[in-house]
Amino acid sequence: DQQVKQNSPSLSVQEGRISILNCDYTNSMFDYFLWYKKYPAEGPTFLISISSIKDKNEDGRFTVFLNKSAKHLSLHIVPSQPGDSAVYFCAAGLSGSARQLTFGSGTQLTVLP
Amino acid sequence: NAGVTQTPKFRVLKTGQSMTLLCAQDMNHEYMYWYRQDPGMGLRLIHYSVGEGTTAKGEVPDGYNVSRLKKQNFLLGLESAAPSQTSVYFCASNKGGLDTQYFGPGTRLTVL
């Protein structure tokens, strides 16, 4: 039973437009959420995070939104660039736990020039 | 700084063979982790360590053993490899708590 789900395996977006990647979770105890980006043949790299006390966090072109009542978070990339083409993983964790993260299955984003 | 490095990058094993994957970090991080990534499954935590000499089980520990004899190294062992262990293995490290985890480039393991 996956506690963190990314229901869209892939997403294609035109360069300059907005990319919206979605993630749902089932464990209401999760209080910290992250997005990682992964290029082929490389390890994942941290992108942005949000704690459950906030509903939005912004870092340049990347914004993460958290809707706790819906157990849903999303990553917005504006404007999208071809270099953003990668697999995006969302992850969730418990701040008071043994620092284990639960990852979603990933969404392959392709930004078309 | 090299960050997190993993050895080897690729390996093919026959069923029943054993091997050890090495993870090394030069960031003086306390916490280290081993994950596996399978298609459609995301990253799943195998084992982790919260400091030198400590290890703990993650989500999918069966068939694997780990050791953290030195702070900078975290070893993942497969005593008797099975085809179900064909996967890409990632090591990560961080200072602990909610600190960002830094990942190595991965080891692609195929068990025939």
mmCIF file of C-alpha atoms in Angstrom:
data_model
loop_
_atom_site.group_PDB
_atom_site.id
_atom_site.type_symbol
_atom_site.label_atom_id
_atom_site.label_comp_id
_atom_site.label_asym_id
_atom_site.label_seq_id
_atom_site.Cartn_x
_atom_site.Cartn_y
_atom_site.Cartn_z
ATOM 1 C CA ASP A 1 0.000 0.000 0.000
ATOM 2 C CA GLN A 2 1.756 3.123 -1.239
ATOM 3 C CA GLN A 3 1.479 5.952 1.257
ATOM 4 C CA VAL A 4 2.746 8.511 -1.255
ATOM 5 C CA LYS A 5 1.334 8.387 -4.754
ATOM 6 C CA GLN A 6 2.198 10.155 -7.974
ATOM 7 C CA ASN A 7 -0.557 9.089 -10.323
ATOM 8 C CA SER A 8 0.910 10.600 -13.468
ATOM 9 C CA PRO A 9 3.951 8.655 -14.698
ATOM 10 C CA SER A 10 4.675 11.281 -17.320
ATOM 11 C CA LEU A 11 3.902 14.873 -18.270
ATOM 12 C CA SER A 12 4.808 16.900 -21.372
ATOM 13 C CA VAL A 13 4.786 20.678 -21.365
ATOM 14 C CA GLN A 14 5.779 23.335 -23.850
ATOM 15 C CA GLU A 15 8.766 25.494 -22.990
ATOM 16 C CA GLY A 16 7.715 28.680 -21.202
ATOM 17 C CA ARG A 17 4.435 27.239 -19.943
ATOM 18 C CA ILE A 18 3.617 26.071 -16.438
ATOM 19 C CA SER A 19 4.360 22.501 -15.311
ATOM 20 C CA ILE A 20 2.197 21.132 -12.499
ATOM 21 C CA LEU A 21 3.232 17.887 -10.863
ATOM 22 C CA ASN A 22 0.902 16.305 -8.344
ATOM 23 C CA CYS A 23 1.352 14.065 -5.339
ATOM 24 C CA ASP A 24 -1.145 12.525 -2.901
ATOM 25 C CA TYR A 25 -0.477 10.945 0.456
ATOM 26 C CA THR A 26 -2.550 8.791 2.773
ATOM 27 C CA ASN A 27 -0.757 9.084 6.108
ATOM 28 C CA SER A 28 -2.111 12.155 7.903
ATOM 29 C CA MET A 29 0.842 12.016 10.304
ATOM 30 C CA PHE A 30 3.290 13.174 7.630
ATOM 31 C CA ASP A 31 4.376 16.712 8.457
ATOM 32 C CA TYR A 32 7.239 17.363 6.081
ATOM 33 C CA PHE A 33 7.232 17.097 2.313
ATOM 34 C CA LEU A 34 9.949 17.357 -0.297
ATOM 35 C CA TRP A 35 10.477 17.259 -4.033
ATOM 36 C CA TYR A 36 13.561 15.705 -5.597
ATOM 37 C CA LYS A 37 14.645 15.879 -9.225
ATOM 38 C CA LYS A 38 16.510 13.075 -10.961
ATOM 39 C CA TYR A 39 18.370 13.107 -14.248
ATOM 40 C CA PRO A 40 19.289 9.813 -15.998
ATOM 41 C CA ALA A 41 22.326 8.029 -14.556
ATOM 42 C CA GLU A 42 22.452 10.429 -11.594
ATOM 43 C CA GLY A 43 21.161 10.332 -8.056
ATOM 44 C CA PRO A 44 18.147 12.399 -6.997
ATOM 45 C CA THR A 45 18.860 15.985 -5.959
ATOM 46 C CA PHE A 46 16.815 18.022 -3.524
ATOM 47 C CA LEU A 47 14.605 20.676 -5.086
ATOM 48 C CA ILE A 48 12.234 22.194 -2.547
ATOM 49 C CA SER A 49 10.458 21.321 0.683
ATOM 50 C CA ILE A 50 7.488 22.400 2.766
ATOM 51 C CA SER A 51 6.450 21.731 6.332
ATOM 52 C CA SER A 52 2.861 21.120 7.320
ATOM 53 C CA ILE A 53 2.595 24.474 9.077
ATOM 54 C CA LYS A 54 2.724 26.184 5.695
ATOM 55 C CA ASP A 55 0.585 25.863 2.591
ATOM 56 C CA LYS A 56 3.052 27.336 0.119
ATOM 57 C CA ASN A 57 6.789 27.592 -0.347
ATOM 58 C CA GLU A 58 8.514 29.327 -3.207
ATOM 59 C CA ASP A 59 12.052 29.159 -4.559
ATOM 60 C CA GLY A 60 12.617 30.968 -7.829
ATOM 61 C CA ARG A 61 10.676 29.234 -10.579
ATOM 62 C CA PHE A 62 9.566 26.443 -8.242
ATOM 63 C CA THR A 63 6.585 26.615 -5.884
ATOM 64 C CA VAL A 64 5.199 23.819 -3.769
ATOM 65 C CA PHE A 65 1.609 23.935 -2.544
ATOM 66 C CA LEU A 66 0.272 21.815 0.296
ATOM 67 C CA ASN A 67 -3.411 21.074 0.879
ATOM 68 C CA LYS A 68 -3.512 19.168 4.158
ATOM 69 C CA SER A 69 -7.250 18.569 4.164
ATOM 70 C CA ALA A 70 -7.008 16.912 0.752
ATOM 71 C CA LYS A 71 -3.646 15.266 1.576
ATOM 72 C CA HIS A 72 -2.324 16.663 -1.649
ATOM 73 C CA LEU A 73 0.740 18.580 -2.709
ATOM 74 C CA SER A 74 1.784 19.971 -6.025
ATOM 75 C CA LEU A 75 4.923 21.386 -7.592
ATOM 76 C CA HIS A 76 4.585 24.277 -10.007
ATOM 77 C CA ILE A 77 7.409 25.200 -12.365
ATOM 78 C CA VAL A 78 7.025 28.549 -14.081
ATOM 79 C CA PRO A 79 8.275 29.076 -16.708
ATOM 80 C CA SER A 80 9.282 25.565 -17.692
ATOM 81 C CA GLN A 81 12.636 25.130 -19.402
ATOM 82 C CA PRO A 82 14.057 22.196 -21.401
ATOM 83 C CA GLY A 83 16.645 21.669 -18.641
ATOM 84 C CA ASP A 84 13.769 20.896 -16.272
ATOM 85 C CA SER A 85 13.171 17.632 -18.130
ATOM 86 C CA ALA A 86 13.765 14.975 -15.481
ATOM 87 C CA VAL A 87 11.972 12.576 -13.166
ATOM 88 C CA TYR A 88 10.424 14.322 -10.166
ATOM 89 C CA PHE A 89 9.854 12.442 -6.924
ATOM 90 C CA CYS A 90 7.774 13.696 -4.059
ATOM 91 C CA ALA A 91 8.606 12.438 -0.590
ATOM 92 C CA ALA A 92 7.023 12.701 2.830
ATOM 93 C CA GLY A 93 8.331 12.272 6.329
ATOM 94 C CA LEU A 94 7.694 12.686 10.040
ATOM 95 C CA SER A 95 9.779 15.337 11.745
ATOM 96 C CA GLY A 96 9.799 13.467 15.032
ATOM 97 C CA SER A 97 10.599 10.042 13.605
ATOM 98 C CA ALA A 98 13.758 8.244 12.589
ATOM 99 C CA ARG A 99 14.091 10.521 9.552
ATOM 100 C CA GLN A 100 12.732 7.984 7.142
ATOM 101 C CA LEU A 101 11.283 9.387 3.959
ATOM 102 C CA THR A 102 8.548 7.721 1.917
ATOM 103 C CA PHE A 103 8.896 8.407 -1.797
ATOM 104 C CA GLY A 104 6.367 8.443 -4.579
ATOM 105 C CA SER A 105 6.970 6.549 -7.797
ATOM 106 C CA GLY A 106 8.010 9.626 -9.762
ATOM 107 C CA THR A 107 6.747 11.656 -12.717
ATOM 108 C CA GLN A 108 8.801 12.028 -15.892
ATOM 109 C CA LEU A 109 8.563 15.664 -16.987
ATOM 110 C CA THR A 110 9.451 16.484 -20.576
ATOM 111 C CA VAL A 111 9.680 20.153 -21.537
ATOM 112 C CA LEU A 112 9.412 20.563 -25.271
ATOM 113 C CA PRO A 113 11.386 23.382 -26.929
ATOM 114 C CA ASN B 1 34.331 17.604 -2.258
ATOM 115 C CA ALA B 2 33.220 14.417 -4.007
ATOM 116 C CA GLY B 3 29.967 14.308 -2.026
ATOM 117 C CA VAL B 4 28.502 10.799 -2.013
ATOM 118 C CA THR B 5 30.220 8.162 -4.123
ATOM 119 C CA GLN B 6 29.155 4.594 -4.827
ATOM 120 C CA THR B 7 31.198 1.599 -5.947
ATOM 121 C CA PRO B 8 30.681 -0.175 -8.306
ATOM 122 C CA LYS B 9 28.485 1.629 -10.858
ATOM 123 C CA PHE B 10 27.315 -1.580 -12.527
ATOM 124 C CA ARG B 11 27.381 -5.238 -11.579
ATOM 125 C CA VAL B 12 25.944 -8.498 -12.905
ATOM 126 C CA LEU B 13 25.604 -11.402 -10.497
ATOM 127 C CA LYS B 14 24.371 -14.947 -10.784
ATOM 128 C CA THR B 15 21.708 -16.192 -8.396
ATOM 129 C CA GLY B 16 23.304 -17.214 -5.112
ATOM 130 C CA GLN B 17 26.430 -15.093 -5.459
ATOM 131 C CA SER B 18 27.326 -12.497 -2.861
ATOM 132 C CA MET B 19 28.584 -8.954 -3.167
ATOM 133 C CA THR B 20 29.099 -5.741 -1.250
ATOM 134 C CA LEU B 21 28.190 -2.247 -2.396
ATOM 135 C CA LEU B 22 30.279 0.551 -0.963
ATOM 136 C CA CYS B 23 29.033 4.046 -0.202
ATOM 137 C CA ALA B 24 31.394 6.795 0.873
ATOM 138 C CA GLN B 25 30.676 10.413 1.850
ATOM 139 C CA ASP B 26 33.107 13.215 2.597
ATOM 140 C CA MET B 27 30.639 15.666 4.157
ATOM 141 C CA ASN B 28 31.046 14.393 7.727
ATOM 142 C CA HIS B 29 27.381 13.403 7.795
ATOM 143 C CA GLU B 30 26.043 11.375 10.699
ATOM 144 C CA TYR B 31 23.177 9.688 8.868
ATOM 145 C CA MET B 32 23.473 7.375 5.890
ATOM 146 C CA TYR B 33 20.845 5.468 3.929
ATOM 147 C CA TRP B 34 20.499 2.730 1.338
ATOM 148 C CA TYR B 35 17.543 2.797 -1.069
ATOM 149 C CA ARG B 36 16.494 0.703 -4.008
ATOM 150 C CA GLN B 37 14.627 2.062 -6.991
ATOM 151 C CA ASP B 38 12.389 -0.182 -9.063
ATOM 152 C CA PRO B 39 10.150 0.788 -11.999
ATOM 153 C CA GLY B 40 6.845 2.172 -10.775
ATOM 154 C CA MET B 41 7.888 1.892 -7.131
ATOM 155 C CA GLY B 42 9.913 4.994 -6.401
ATOM 156 C CA LEU B 43 12.733 4.768 -3.871
ATOM 157 C CA ARG B 44 12.328 2.371 -0.967
ATOM 158 C CA LEU B 45 14.507 2.463 2.121
ATOM 159 C CA ILE B 46 16.461 -0.740 2.768
ATOM 160 C CA HIS B 47 18.584 0.121 5.829
ATOM 161 C CA TYR B 48 19.904 3.261 7.414
ATOM 162 C CA SER B 49 22.427 4.367 10.009
ATOM 163 C CA VAL B 50 22.240 7.256 12.472
ATOM 164 C CA GLY B 51 25.923 7.161 13.315
ATOM 165 C CA GLU B 52 29.127 5.142 13.244
ATOM 166 C CA GLY B 53 28.540 1.636 14.529
ATOM 167 C CA THR B 54 24.734 1.829 14.253
ATOM 168 C CA THR B 55 22.313 0.369 11.713
ATOM 169 C CA ALA B 56 18.538 0.055 11.488
ATOM 170 C CA LYS B 57 16.021 -1.609 9.195
ATOM 171 C CA GLY B 58 14.029 0.358 6.684
ATOM 172 C CA GLU B 59 11.015 -0.610 4.637
ATOM 173 C CA VAL B 60 12.531 -3.520 2.643
ATOM 174 C CA PRO B 61 15.475 -4.973 4.635
ATOM 175 C CA ASP B 62 15.099 -8.690 3.848
ATOM 176 C CA GLY B 63 18.015 -10.237 1.964
ATOM 177 C CA TYR B 64 20.395 -7.376 2.793
ATOM 178 C CA ASN B 65 22.880 -6.627 5.538
ATOM 179 C CA VAL B 66 24.716 -3.399 6.283
ATOM 180 C CA SER B 67 27.652 -2.177 8.288
ATOM 181 C CA ARG B 68 28.876 1.267 9.354
ATOM 182 C CA LEU B 69 32.328 0.661 10.793
ATOM 183 C CA LYS B 70 33.571 4.105 9.782
ATOM 184 C CA LYS B 71 31.563 7.305 9.796
ATOM 185 C CA GLN B 72 32.255 8.004 6.136
ATOM 186 C CA ASN B 73 31.402 4.530 4.807
ATOM 187 C CA PHE B 74 28.182 2.537 4.648
ATOM 188 C CA LEU B 75 28.327 -0.962 3.175
ATOM 189 C CA LEU B 76 25.378 -2.878 1.750
ATOM 190 C CA GLY B 77 25.799 -6.635 1.460
ATOM 191 C CA LEU B 78 23.870 -9.268 -0.439
ATOM 192 C CA GLU B 79 24.746 -12.688 0.958
ATOM 193 C CA SER B 80 22.884 -14.775 -1.619
ATOM 194 C CA ALA B 81 21.625 -12.697 -4.521
ATOM 195 C CA ALA B 82 18.186 -13.340 -6.005
ATOM 196 C CA PRO B 83 16.667 -12.061 -9.272
ATOM 197 C CA SER B 84 14.203 -10.007 -7.163
ATOM 198 C CA GLN B 85 17.195 -7.922 -6.049
ATOM 199 C CA THR B 86 17.767 -6.659 -9.569
ATOM 200 C CA SER B 87 17.442 -2.935 -9.069
ATOM 201 C CA VAL B 88 19.201 0.401 -8.955
ATOM 202 C CA TYR B 89 20.664 1.062 -5.522
ATOM 203 C CA PHE B 90 21.160 4.564 -4.171
ATOM 204 C CA CYS B 91 23.069 5.637 -1.121
ATOM 205 C CA ALA B 92 22.339 8.945 0.615
ATOM 206 C CA SER B 93 23.613 10.867 3.597
ATOM 207 C CA ASN B 94 22.669 13.895 5.692
ATOM 208 C CA LYS B 95 23.392 15.617 8.980
ATOM 209 C CA GLY B 96 20.231 14.170 10.463
ATOM 210 C CA GLY B 97 16.766 15.369 11.290
ATOM 211 C CA LEU B 98 15.076 17.091 8.389
ATOM 212 C CA ASP B 99 18.340 18.006 6.713
ATOM 213 C CA THR B 100 18.472 17.429 2.974
ATOM 214 C CA GLN B 101 19.579 13.990 1.915
ATOM 215 C CA TYR B 102 22.416 13.947 -0.616
ATOM 216 C CA PHE B 103 22.381 11.010 -3.003
ATOM 217 C CA GLY B 104 25.120 9.108 -4.773
ATOM 218 C CA PRO B 105 24.920 8.330 -8.505
ATOM 219 C CA GLY B 106 23.581 4.812 -8.009
ATOM 220 C CA THR B 107 24.637 1.213 -8.659
ATOM 221 C CA ARG B 108 22.778 -0.777 -11.282
ATOM 222 C CA LEU B 109 22.675 -4.418 -10.186
ATOM 223 C CA THR B 110 21.386 -7.264 -12.319
ATOM 224 C CA VAL B 111 20.927 -10.732 -10.848
ATOM 225 C CA LEU B 112 20.555 -13.493 -13.419
#
